[in-house]
Short mmCIF file of N, CA and C in Angstrom, two decimals:
data_model
loop_
_atom_site.label_atom_id
_atom_site.label_comp_id
_atom_site.label_asym_id
_atom_site.label_seq_id
_atom_site.Cartn_x
_atom_site.Cartn_y
_atom_site.Cartn_z
N MET X 1 0.85 -1.17 0.00
CA MET X 1 0.00 0.00 0.00
C MET X 1 0.89 1.23 0.00
N THR X 2 0.84 2.01 -1.05
CA THR X 2 1.61 3.24 -1.11
C THR X 2 0.66 4.43 -1.09
N VAL X 3 1.21 5.58 -0.86
CA VAL X 3 0.42 6.81 -0.77
C VAL X 3 1.07 7.88 -1.62
N ALA X 4 0.32 8.92 -1.88
CA ALA X 4 0.85 10.05 -2.64
C ALA X 4 1.68 10.92 -1.69
N THR X 5 2.95 11.06 -2.02
CA THR X 5 3.84 11.90 -1.23
C THR X 5 4.49 12.91 -2.16
N VAL X 6 5.25 13.82 -1.58
CA VAL X 6 6.01 14.76 -2.38
C VAL X 6 7.05 13.98 -3.18
N ALA X 7 7.27 14.37 -4.41
CA ALA X 7 8.25 13.68 -5.25
C ALA X 7 9.59 13.59 -4.53
N GLY X 8 10.21 12.43 -4.61
CA GLY X 8 11.52 12.25 -4.02
C GLY X 8 11.53 11.53 -2.68
N VAL X 9 10.37 11.35 -2.04
CA VAL X 9 10.33 10.61 -0.78
C VAL X 9 10.68 9.16 -1.09
N HIS X 10 11.56 8.59 -0.32
CA HIS X 10 12.05 7.24 -0.61
C HIS X 10 10.92 6.22 -0.59
N GLU X 11 11.02 5.24 -1.48
CA GLU X 11 9.96 4.23 -1.60
C GLU X 11 9.74 3.45 -0.31
N PHE X 12 10.78 3.26 0.50
CA PHE X 12 10.60 2.52 1.75
C PHE X 12 9.78 3.32 2.75
N ILE X 13 9.86 4.63 2.68
CA ILE X 13 9.03 5.48 3.54
C ILE X 13 7.63 5.55 2.97
N GLU X 14 7.53 5.73 1.67
CA GLU X 14 6.23 5.84 1.01
C GLU X 14 5.39 4.57 1.17
N SER X 15 6.04 3.42 1.17
CA SER X 15 5.31 2.15 1.25
C SER X 15 5.14 1.64 2.68
N ARG X 16 5.66 2.40 3.66
CA ARG X 16 5.56 1.99 5.05
C ARG X 16 4.16 2.25 5.57
N TRP X 17 3.59 1.27 6.22
CA TRP X 17 2.33 1.43 6.91
C TRP X 17 2.29 0.42 8.04
N SER X 18 1.27 0.45 8.86
CA SER X 18 1.20 -0.41 10.04
C SER X 18 0.09 -1.43 9.88
N PRO X 19 0.37 -2.52 9.18
CA PRO X 19 -0.68 -3.52 8.95
C PRO X 19 -0.98 -4.36 10.19
N ARG X 20 -2.12 -5.00 10.13
CA ARG X 20 -2.51 -5.97 11.16
C ARG X 20 -2.62 -7.37 10.56
N GLY X 21 -2.66 -7.44 9.25
CA GLY X 21 -2.88 -8.70 8.56
C GLY X 21 -1.61 -9.45 8.23
N TYR X 22 -0.99 -9.99 9.26
CA TYR X 22 0.26 -10.73 9.08
C TYR X 22 0.00 -12.19 8.72
N ASP X 23 0.95 -12.75 7.99
CA ASP X 23 0.93 -14.17 7.63
C ASP X 23 1.46 -14.96 8.82
N ASP X 24 0.59 -15.71 9.47
CA ASP X 24 1.00 -16.43 10.68
C ASP X 24 1.79 -17.71 10.39
N THR X 25 2.13 -17.94 9.12
CA THR X 25 3.00 -19.08 8.79
C THR X 25 4.38 -18.60 8.35
N ALA X 26 4.53 -17.30 8.10
CA ALA X 26 5.81 -16.76 7.63
C ALA X 26 6.78 -16.64 8.79
N THR X 27 8.04 -16.84 8.49
CA THR X 27 9.09 -16.69 9.49
C THR X 27 10.03 -15.56 9.08
N ILE X 28 10.79 -15.11 10.04
CA ILE X 28 11.83 -14.10 9.81
C ILE X 28 13.15 -14.74 10.21
N SER X 29 14.15 -14.55 9.37
CA SER X 29 15.45 -15.15 9.66
C SER X 29 16.16 -14.37 10.76
N SER X 30 17.10 -15.02 11.36
CA SER X 30 17.93 -14.38 12.38
C SER X 30 18.67 -13.18 11.79
N SER X 31 19.14 -13.30 10.55
CA SER X 31 19.87 -12.19 9.94
C SER X 31 18.94 -11.00 9.67
N GLU X 32 17.68 -11.26 9.31
CA GLU X 32 16.74 -10.15 9.09
C GLU X 32 16.45 -9.42 10.39
N ILE X 33 16.21 -10.16 11.46
CA ILE X 33 15.97 -9.51 12.76
C ILE X 33 17.21 -8.74 13.20
N THR X 34 18.38 -9.32 13.00
CA THR X 34 19.61 -8.64 13.38
C THR X 34 19.77 -7.34 12.61
N GLU X 35 19.45 -7.33 11.32
CA GLU X 35 19.54 -6.09 10.53
C GLU X 35 18.56 -5.04 11.06
N ILE X 36 17.36 -5.45 11.42
CA ILE X 36 16.36 -4.51 11.95
C ILE X 36 16.84 -3.94 13.29
N LEU X 37 17.35 -4.80 14.16
CA LEU X 37 17.87 -4.33 15.45
C LEU X 37 19.06 -3.41 15.26
N ASP X 38 19.93 -3.73 14.33
CA ASP X 38 21.11 -2.90 14.10
C ASP X 38 20.72 -1.54 13.54
N ALA X 39 19.68 -1.49 12.72
CA ALA X 39 19.18 -0.21 12.22
C ALA X 39 18.73 0.65 13.40
N GLY X 40 18.06 0.05 14.37
CA GLY X 40 17.66 0.78 15.57
C GLY X 40 18.85 1.20 16.41
N ARG X 41 19.82 0.33 16.52
CA ARG X 41 21.01 0.62 17.33
C ARG X 41 21.78 1.82 16.78
N TRP X 42 21.76 1.99 15.45
CA TRP X 42 22.52 3.07 14.83
C TRP X 42 21.72 4.36 14.65
N ALA X 43 20.56 4.44 15.25
CA ALA X 43 19.78 5.68 15.20
C ALA X 43 20.53 6.78 15.96
N PRO X 44 20.25 8.04 15.63
CA PRO X 44 20.86 9.13 16.39
C PRO X 44 20.52 9.02 17.87
N THR X 45 21.45 9.48 18.71
CA THR X 45 21.22 9.42 20.15
C THR X 45 21.75 10.69 20.80
N TRP X 46 20.92 11.28 21.65
CA TRP X 46 21.26 12.52 22.34
C TRP X 46 22.44 12.28 23.29
N GLY X 47 23.46 13.12 23.19
CA GLY X 47 24.59 13.05 24.11
C GLY X 47 25.29 11.70 24.15
N ARG X 48 25.10 10.91 23.12
CA ARG X 48 25.69 9.57 23.04
C ARG X 48 25.26 8.65 24.18
N ILE X 49 24.10 8.90 24.77
CA ILE X 49 23.69 8.09 25.92
C ILE X 49 23.24 6.69 25.52
N GLN X 50 22.79 6.50 24.28
CA GLN X 50 22.40 5.19 23.78
C GLN X 50 21.50 4.42 24.77
N PRO X 51 20.32 4.97 25.06
CA PRO X 51 19.46 4.38 26.09
C PRO X 51 18.55 3.26 25.61
N VAL X 52 18.45 3.05 24.31
CA VAL X 52 17.44 2.13 23.77
C VAL X 52 17.88 0.68 23.94
N ARG X 53 16.93 -0.15 24.41
CA ARG X 53 17.17 -1.58 24.61
C ARG X 53 16.01 -2.36 24.00
N PHE X 54 16.30 -3.60 23.59
CA PHE X 54 15.32 -4.43 22.91
C PHE X 54 15.16 -5.79 23.60
N ILE X 55 13.94 -6.27 23.69
CA ILE X 55 13.65 -7.65 24.06
C ILE X 55 12.99 -8.26 22.83
N VAL X 56 13.58 -9.33 22.30
CA VAL X 56 13.21 -9.86 21.00
C VAL X 56 12.60 -11.26 21.12
N GLY X 57 11.41 -11.41 20.57
CA GLY X 57 10.77 -12.71 20.53
C GLY X 57 10.41 -13.08 19.11
N LEU X 58 10.70 -14.31 18.72
CA LEU X 58 10.30 -14.83 17.42
C LEU X 58 9.16 -15.81 17.65
N ARG X 59 8.14 -15.76 16.77
CA ARG X 59 6.97 -16.62 16.95
C ARG X 59 7.42 -18.05 17.18
N GLY X 60 6.90 -18.64 18.23
CA GLY X 60 7.25 -20.01 18.58
C GLY X 60 8.19 -20.10 19.77
N ASP X 61 8.90 -19.00 20.09
CA ASP X 61 9.80 -19.08 21.26
C ASP X 61 9.12 -18.53 22.51
N ASP X 62 9.74 -18.77 23.65
CA ASP X 62 9.17 -18.38 24.94
C ASP X 62 9.03 -16.86 25.06
N THR X 63 10.00 -16.10 24.57
CA THR X 63 9.94 -14.64 24.67
C THR X 63 8.73 -14.11 23.92
N PHE X 64 8.51 -14.60 22.70
CA PHE X 64 7.35 -14.18 21.91
C PHE X 64 6.06 -14.50 22.67
N ALA X 65 5.97 -15.71 23.19
CA ALA X 65 4.76 -16.12 23.92
C ALA X 65 4.50 -15.19 25.11
N ARG X 66 5.54 -14.84 25.86
CA ARG X 66 5.37 -13.96 27.01
C ARG X 66 5.02 -12.54 26.58
N LEU X 67 5.58 -12.09 25.44
CA LEU X 67 5.23 -10.76 24.93
C LEU X 67 3.75 -10.70 24.54
N THR X 68 3.22 -11.79 24.02
CA THR X 68 1.80 -11.77 23.65
C THR X 68 0.89 -11.63 24.88
N THR X 69 1.38 -12.03 26.05
CA THR X 69 0.54 -11.94 27.25
C THR X 69 0.40 -10.51 27.76
N VAL X 70 1.25 -9.59 27.31
CA VAL X 70 1.16 -8.21 27.79
C VAL X 70 0.39 -7.31 26.81
N LEU X 71 -0.06 -7.86 25.70
CA LEU X 71 -0.83 -7.09 24.72
C LEU X 71 -2.20 -6.71 25.27
N THR X 72 -2.68 -5.53 24.93
CA THR X 72 -4.04 -5.16 25.28
C THR X 72 -5.01 -5.89 24.35
N ARG X 73 -6.26 -5.87 24.74
CA ARG X 73 -7.28 -6.64 24.02
C ARG X 73 -7.29 -6.36 22.52
N GLY X 74 -7.22 -5.10 22.12
CA GLY X 74 -7.27 -4.76 20.70
C GLY X 74 -6.12 -5.33 19.90
N ASN X 75 -4.94 -5.35 20.46
CA ASN X 75 -3.77 -5.86 19.74
C ASN X 75 -3.60 -7.37 19.89
N ALA X 76 -4.17 -7.94 20.93
CA ALA X 76 -4.03 -9.38 21.16
C ALA X 76 -4.69 -10.21 20.06
N GLY X 77 -5.63 -9.61 19.34
CA GLY X 77 -6.32 -10.34 18.29
C GLY X 77 -5.52 -10.50 17.00
N TRP X 78 -4.56 -9.61 16.75
CA TRP X 78 -3.82 -9.68 15.49
C TRP X 78 -2.31 -9.81 15.67
N ALA X 79 -1.72 -9.19 16.67
CA ALA X 79 -0.26 -9.14 16.80
C ALA X 79 0.40 -10.52 16.93
N PRO X 80 -0.23 -11.52 17.56
CA PRO X 80 0.40 -12.84 17.61
C PRO X 80 0.57 -13.51 16.25
N ARG X 81 -0.05 -12.96 15.20
CA ARG X 81 0.14 -13.49 13.84
C ARG X 81 1.46 -13.01 13.23
N SER X 82 2.08 -11.99 13.82
CA SER X 82 3.35 -11.49 13.30
C SER X 82 4.45 -12.52 13.51
N SER X 83 5.56 -12.32 12.84
CA SER X 83 6.67 -13.26 12.96
C SER X 83 7.61 -12.94 14.12
N ALA X 84 7.59 -11.67 14.54
CA ALA X 84 8.46 -11.25 15.64
C ALA X 84 7.77 -10.14 16.41
N LEU X 85 8.06 -10.10 17.71
CA LEU X 85 7.65 -9.00 18.57
C LEU X 85 8.91 -8.47 19.25
N ILE X 86 9.08 -7.16 19.20
CA ILE X 86 10.26 -6.53 19.78
C ILE X 86 9.79 -5.46 20.76
N LEU X 87 10.09 -5.65 22.03
CA LEU X 87 9.77 -4.66 23.06
C LEU X 87 10.92 -3.67 23.12
N VAL X 88 10.61 -2.39 22.93
CA VAL X 88 11.63 -1.36 22.88
C VAL X 88 11.51 -0.48 24.12
N SER X 89 12.62 -0.37 24.85
CA SER X 89 12.65 0.38 26.10
C SER X 89 13.70 1.48 26.03
N THR X 90 13.57 2.44 26.94
CA THR X 90 14.52 3.54 27.02
C THR X 90 14.70 3.94 28.49
N THR X 91 15.32 5.09 28.71
CA THR X 91 15.60 5.54 30.07
C THR X 91 14.32 5.81 30.85
N ASN X 92 14.42 5.68 32.15
CA ASN X 92 13.32 5.99 33.05
C ASN X 92 13.89 6.77 34.22
N ASP X 93 14.06 8.08 34.01
CA ASP X 93 14.62 8.93 35.05
C ASP X 93 13.85 10.25 35.08
N PRO X 94 12.63 10.24 35.65
CA PRO X 94 11.85 11.47 35.69
C PRO X 94 12.55 12.61 36.41
N ALA X 95 13.51 12.31 37.27
CA ALA X 95 14.23 13.36 37.99
C ALA X 95 15.15 14.14 37.05
N ASP X 96 15.58 13.51 35.95
CA ASP X 96 16.40 14.18 34.95
C ASP X 96 15.54 14.38 33.72
N ALA X 97 14.80 15.49 33.70
CA ALA X 97 13.81 15.73 32.64
C ALA X 97 14.43 15.68 31.25
N LYS X 98 15.64 16.19 31.11
CA LYS X 98 16.27 16.21 29.79
C LYS X 98 16.57 14.80 29.31
N ALA X 99 17.18 13.99 30.16
CA ALA X 99 17.48 12.60 29.78
C ALA X 99 16.20 11.81 29.55
N HIS X 100 15.19 12.06 30.37
CA HIS X 100 13.91 11.36 30.26
C HIS X 100 13.26 11.68 28.91
N THR X 101 13.24 12.96 28.56
CA THR X 101 12.64 13.39 27.29
C THR X 101 13.43 12.88 26.11
N TYR X 102 14.74 13.10 26.12
CA TYR X 102 15.53 12.73 24.95
C TYR X 102 15.73 11.22 24.83
N GLY X 103 15.58 10.49 25.93
CA GLY X 103 15.57 9.04 25.83
C GLY X 103 14.38 8.57 25.01
N ALA X 104 13.23 9.24 25.20
CA ALA X 104 12.04 8.90 24.41
C ALA X 104 12.24 9.29 22.95
N VAL X 105 12.89 10.42 22.71
CA VAL X 105 13.19 10.83 21.33
C VAL X 105 14.10 9.79 20.68
N ASP X 106 15.13 9.36 21.39
CA ASP X 106 16.04 8.33 20.86
C ASP X 106 15.28 7.06 20.51
N LEU X 107 14.34 6.66 21.37
CA LEU X 107 13.55 5.47 21.10
C LEU X 107 12.72 5.65 19.83
N GLY X 108 12.10 6.81 19.67
CA GLY X 108 11.31 7.07 18.47
C GLY X 108 12.15 7.01 17.20
N LEU X 109 13.35 7.58 17.28
CA LEU X 109 14.25 7.52 16.12
C LEU X 109 14.65 6.08 15.81
N ALA X 110 14.92 5.31 16.85
CA ALA X 110 15.31 3.90 16.65
C ALA X 110 14.18 3.12 16.00
N VAL X 111 12.95 3.29 16.50
CA VAL X 111 11.81 2.57 15.93
C VAL X 111 11.59 2.99 14.48
N GLY X 112 11.73 4.28 14.21
CA GLY X 112 11.58 4.75 12.83
C GLY X 112 12.56 4.09 11.88
N GLN X 113 13.81 4.01 12.31
CA GLN X 113 14.82 3.36 11.46
C GLN X 113 14.55 1.86 11.32
N MET X 114 14.06 1.24 12.37
CA MET X 114 13.73 -0.19 12.31
C MET X 114 12.61 -0.44 11.31
N LEU X 115 11.62 0.47 11.28
CA LEU X 115 10.51 0.33 10.34
C LEU X 115 10.99 0.46 8.89
N VAL X 116 11.88 1.40 8.63
CA VAL X 116 12.41 1.56 7.28
C VAL X 116 13.26 0.35 6.89
N GLN X 117 14.05 -0.16 7.81
CA GLN X 117 14.86 -1.35 7.52
C GLN X 117 13.97 -2.55 7.24
N ALA X 118 12.89 -2.68 7.99
CA ALA X 118 11.95 -3.78 7.74
C ALA X 118 11.42 -3.68 6.31
N ARG X 119 11.05 -2.48 5.87
CA ARG X 119 10.57 -2.32 4.49
C ARG X 119 11.64 -2.68 3.48
N ALA X 120 12.89 -2.33 3.77
CA ALA X 120 13.99 -2.67 2.86
C ALA X 120 14.14 -4.18 2.71
N LEU X 121 13.70 -4.92 3.72
CA LEU X 121 13.77 -6.38 3.69
C LEU X 121 12.49 -7.02 3.17
N GLY X 122 11.52 -6.19 2.75
CA GLY X 122 10.25 -6.72 2.27
C GLY X 122 9.29 -7.09 3.38
N LEU X 123 9.55 -6.59 4.58
CA LEU X 123 8.73 -6.86 5.76
C LEU X 123 7.94 -5.61 6.13
N HIS X 124 7.03 -5.77 7.07
CA HIS X 124 6.26 -4.64 7.59
C HIS X 124 6.32 -4.66 9.11
N GLY X 125 6.37 -3.47 9.69
CA GLY X 125 6.35 -3.34 11.14
C GLY X 125 5.15 -2.53 11.58
N HIS X 126 4.68 -2.82 12.78
CA HIS X 126 3.55 -2.10 13.37
C HIS X 126 3.90 -1.77 14.82
N PRO X 127 4.26 -0.50 15.10
CA PRO X 127 4.55 -0.12 16.48
C PRO X 127 3.27 0.04 17.28
N MET X 128 3.29 -0.48 18.51
CA MET X 128 2.11 -0.46 19.36
C MET X 128 2.41 0.18 20.71
N ALA X 129 1.46 0.98 21.17
CA ALA X 129 1.47 1.46 22.55
C ALA X 129 0.51 0.61 23.38
N GLY X 130 -0.31 -0.19 22.73
CA GLY X 130 -1.33 -0.99 23.39
C GLY X 130 -0.79 -2.26 24.01
N PHE X 131 -0.07 -2.08 25.11
CA PHE X 131 0.41 -3.21 25.90
C PHE X 131 0.55 -2.75 27.34
N ASP X 132 0.60 -3.71 28.24
CA ASP X 132 0.69 -3.41 29.67
C ASP X 132 2.17 -3.32 30.05
N ALA X 133 2.66 -2.08 30.16
CA ALA X 133 4.08 -1.86 30.45
C ALA X 133 4.48 -2.44 31.80
N ALA X 134 3.63 -2.30 32.80
CA ALA X 134 3.96 -2.85 34.13
C ALA X 134 4.09 -4.37 34.07
N ALA X 135 3.21 -5.01 33.31
CA ALA X 135 3.30 -6.46 33.16
C ALA X 135 4.57 -6.85 32.42
N ALA X 136 4.97 -6.05 31.43
CA ALA X 136 6.21 -6.33 30.70
C ALA X 136 7.42 -6.20 31.61
N VAL X 137 7.42 -5.17 32.46
CA VAL X 137 8.51 -4.98 33.43
C VAL X 137 8.63 -6.21 34.31
N GLU X 138 7.50 -6.68 34.79
CA GLU X 138 7.48 -7.86 35.67
C GLU X 138 7.90 -9.12 34.93
N ALA X 139 7.35 -9.32 33.74
CA ALA X 139 7.61 -10.56 32.99
C ALA X 139 9.06 -10.71 32.57
N PHE X 140 9.73 -9.58 32.32
CA PHE X 140 11.09 -9.66 31.78
C PHE X 140 12.16 -9.10 32.73
N GLY X 141 11.76 -8.73 33.93
CA GLY X 141 12.75 -8.23 34.89
C GLY X 141 13.42 -6.96 34.41
N ILE X 142 12.66 -6.08 33.79
CA ILE X 142 13.22 -4.82 33.29
C ILE X 142 13.58 -3.95 34.49
N PRO X 143 14.82 -3.44 34.54
CA PRO X 143 15.23 -2.66 35.71
C PRO X 143 14.48 -1.33 35.81
N ASP X 144 14.48 -0.76 37.02
CA ASP X 144 13.75 0.48 37.30
C ASP X 144 14.22 1.65 36.45
N ASP X 145 15.47 1.62 35.99
CA ASP X 145 15.98 2.76 35.21
C ASP X 145 15.65 2.66 33.72
N LYS X 146 14.80 1.69 33.35
CA LYS X 146 14.34 1.53 31.96
C LYS X 146 12.82 1.53 31.93
N ARG X 147 12.24 2.00 30.81
CA ARG X 147 10.79 1.99 30.65
C ARG X 147 10.42 1.51 29.25
N PRO X 148 9.61 0.48 29.17
CA PRO X 148 9.16 0.01 27.86
C PRO X 148 8.10 0.96 27.31
N LEU X 149 8.32 1.41 26.06
CA LEU X 149 7.40 2.37 25.46
C LEU X 149 6.71 1.86 24.20
N VAL X 150 7.36 0.96 23.48
CA VAL X 150 6.81 0.49 22.20
C VAL X 150 6.98 -1.02 22.11
N LEU X 151 5.94 -1.66 21.62
CA LEU X 151 6.02 -3.08 21.25
C LEU X 151 5.85 -3.12 19.75
N LEU X 152 6.87 -3.59 19.04
CA LEU X 152 6.90 -3.58 17.59
C LEU X 152 6.66 -4.97 17.04
N ALA X 153 5.59 -5.11 16.26
CA ALA X 153 5.31 -6.36 15.54
C ALA X 153 5.97 -6.27 14.17
N VAL X 154 6.59 -7.35 13.73
CA VAL X 154 7.23 -7.39 12.41
C VAL X 154 6.84 -8.69 11.73
N GLY X 155 6.56 -8.60 10.45
CA GLY X 155 6.22 -9.81 9.71
C GLY X 155 5.96 -9.56 8.25
N ARG X 156 5.47 -10.61 7.61
CA ARG X 156 5.10 -10.54 6.20
C ARG X 156 3.58 -10.50 6.10
N LEU X 157 3.10 -9.83 5.09
CA LEU X 157 1.66 -9.70 4.91
C LEU X 157 1.05 -11.02 4.48
N ALA X 158 -0.14 -11.27 4.98
CA ALA X 158 -0.92 -12.44 4.57
C ALA X 158 -1.69 -12.08 3.29
N GLU X 159 -2.13 -13.10 2.59
CA GLU X 159 -3.02 -12.87 1.46
C GLU X 159 -4.29 -12.22 2.00
N GLU X 160 -4.73 -11.17 1.34
CA GLU X 160 -5.88 -10.41 1.82
C GLU X 160 -7.11 -11.29 2.04
N ALA X 161 -7.34 -12.24 1.13
CA ALA X 161 -8.52 -13.10 1.22
C ALA X 161 -8.50 -14.00 2.46
N SER X 162 -7.31 -14.23 3.04
CA SER X 162 -7.21 -15.12 4.19
C SER X 162 -7.45 -14.40 5.52
N LEU X 163 -7.61 -13.09 5.48
CA LEU X 163 -7.73 -12.32 6.72
C LEU X 163 -9.16 -12.29 7.23
N PRO X 164 -9.32 -12.22 8.55
CA PRO X 164 -10.66 -11.99 9.11
C PRO X 164 -11.20 -10.66 8.59
N ASP X 165 -12.50 -10.55 8.47
CA ASP X 165 -13.13 -9.36 7.88
C ASP X 165 -12.70 -8.07 8.56
N ASP X 166 -12.64 -8.06 9.91
CA ASP X 166 -12.31 -6.81 10.61
C ASP X 166 -10.89 -6.35 10.31
N ILE X 167 -9.95 -7.29 10.22
CA ILE X 167 -8.57 -6.93 9.92
C ILE X 167 -8.45 -6.49 8.46
N ARG X 168 -9.08 -7.20 7.56
CA ARG X 168 -9.04 -6.83 6.14
C ARG X 168 -9.59 -5.41 5.96
N GLU X 169 -10.70 -5.11 6.64
CA GLU X 169 -11.31 -3.78 6.52
C GLU X 169 -10.35 -2.70 7.02
N ARG X 170 -9.71 -2.93 8.15
CA ARG X 170 -8.78 -1.93 8.70
C ARG X 170 -7.55 -1.77 7.83
N ASP X 171 -7.04 -2.88 7.31
CA ASP X 171 -5.82 -2.82 6.51
C ASP X 171 -6.03 -2.22 5.12
N THR X 172 -7.27 -2.16 4.66
CA THR X 172 -7.52 -1.60 3.32
C THR X 172 -8.06 -0.17 3.37
N ARG X 173 -8.17 0.39 4.56
CA ARG X 173 -8.58 1.80 4.66
C ARG X 173 -7.55 2.69 4.00
N GLU X 174 -8.03 3.78 3.44
CA GLU X 174 -7.12 4.75 2.82
C GLU X 174 -6.21 5.35 3.88
N ARG X 175 -4.94 5.44 3.56
CA ARG X 175 -3.97 6.08 4.46
C ARG X 175 -3.94 7.56 4.15
N THR X 176 -4.04 8.38 5.16
CA THR X 176 -3.99 9.82 4.95
C THR X 176 -3.12 10.49 6.00
N ARG X 177 -2.64 11.64 5.67
CA ARG X 177 -1.93 12.52 6.59
C ARG X 177 -2.40 13.94 6.31
N LEU X 178 -2.29 14.79 7.31
CA LEU X 178 -2.60 16.20 7.10
C LEU X 178 -1.68 16.75 6.01
N PRO X 179 -2.15 17.72 5.23
CA PRO X 179 -1.28 18.31 4.20
C PRO X 179 -0.14 19.09 4.85
N LEU X 180 0.96 19.21 4.14
CA LEU X 180 2.11 19.95 4.66
C LEU X 180 1.76 21.37 5.06
N THR X 181 0.81 21.98 4.36
CA THR X 181 0.42 23.36 4.69
C THR X 181 -0.16 23.47 6.09
N GLU X 182 -0.60 22.36 6.66
CA GLU X 182 -1.16 22.38 8.01
C GLU X 182 -0.17 21.95 9.09
N VAL X 183 1.00 21.47 8.68
CA VAL X 183 1.95 20.98 9.68
C VAL X 183 3.34 21.59 9.57
N ALA X 184 3.65 22.24 8.45
CA ALA X 184 4.98 22.84 8.26
C ALA X 184 4.82 24.35 8.13
N PHE X 185 5.45 25.09 9.05
CA PHE X 185 5.28 26.54 9.10
C PHE X 185 6.61 27.25 8.90
N ALA X 186 6.52 28.53 8.50
CA ALA X 186 7.69 29.40 8.39
C ALA X 186 7.27 30.80 8.84
N GLY X 187 8.19 31.53 9.42
CA GLY X 187 7.87 32.87 9.89
C GLY X 187 7.24 32.86 11.27
N ARG X 188 6.08 32.21 11.38
CA ARG X 188 5.40 32.06 12.66
C ARG X 188 4.43 30.90 12.59
N TRP X 189 3.97 30.46 13.73
CA TRP X 189 3.05 29.33 13.82
C TRP X 189 1.81 29.62 12.97
N GLY X 190 1.44 28.64 12.16
CA GLY X 190 0.24 28.76 11.35
C GLY X 190 0.46 29.32 9.97
N GLU X 191 1.61 29.91 9.71
CA GLU X 191 1.91 30.41 8.36
C GLU X 191 2.60 29.29 7.59
N PRO X 192 1.94 28.75 6.57
CA PRO X 192 2.49 27.58 5.87
C PRO X 192 3.88 27.84 5.29
N TYR X 193 4.72 26.83 5.44
CA TYR X 193 6.02 26.86 4.78
C TYR X 193 5.77 26.94 3.28
N PRO X 194 6.43 27.86 2.57
CA PRO X 194 6.10 28.09 1.16
C PRO X 194 6.65 27.05 0.19
N GLY X 195 7.42 26.08 0.68
CA GLY X 195 8.03 25.10 -0.23
C GLY X 195 7.01 24.32 -0.96
#
């Protein structure tokens, strides 16, 4: 599924979306997961703090099974069909507002790069906030100085005809974004960037 973007936007960005209709028989190789993780590892990081950490589960292993137990109801219906689940964590230091904020920025950059790398491999990723972070902390012994923020599903798309109706309907909805004139400004807030 691609969308209309400004000319020159890379095809991996243009074709990136967050599907729910994964092929529950497809697997991901160790080298593919390693490339996706390495893309996240090499994301920009504030002050070189490198706070982002990953817990990786491949469908069929114990880590994947435990990650599925922390999904919220809405995501529990489709995410276990993915080939991999990656819990992404960052710093947890509310006393240091700058580190706390930029740790979250670093995590966002890492997830973004992971999504683009997944597309480069012919895969799709779906970042989720719909999981029980406290349960994840407990299940995986995540230390107090880390906070899980994103659970990333990665996999290959299933044939559309094989999907349940609700997932097929959601995955075929038109993808839209606000126009650049509403989100990019110059001079002052609300004045569209003239590019």
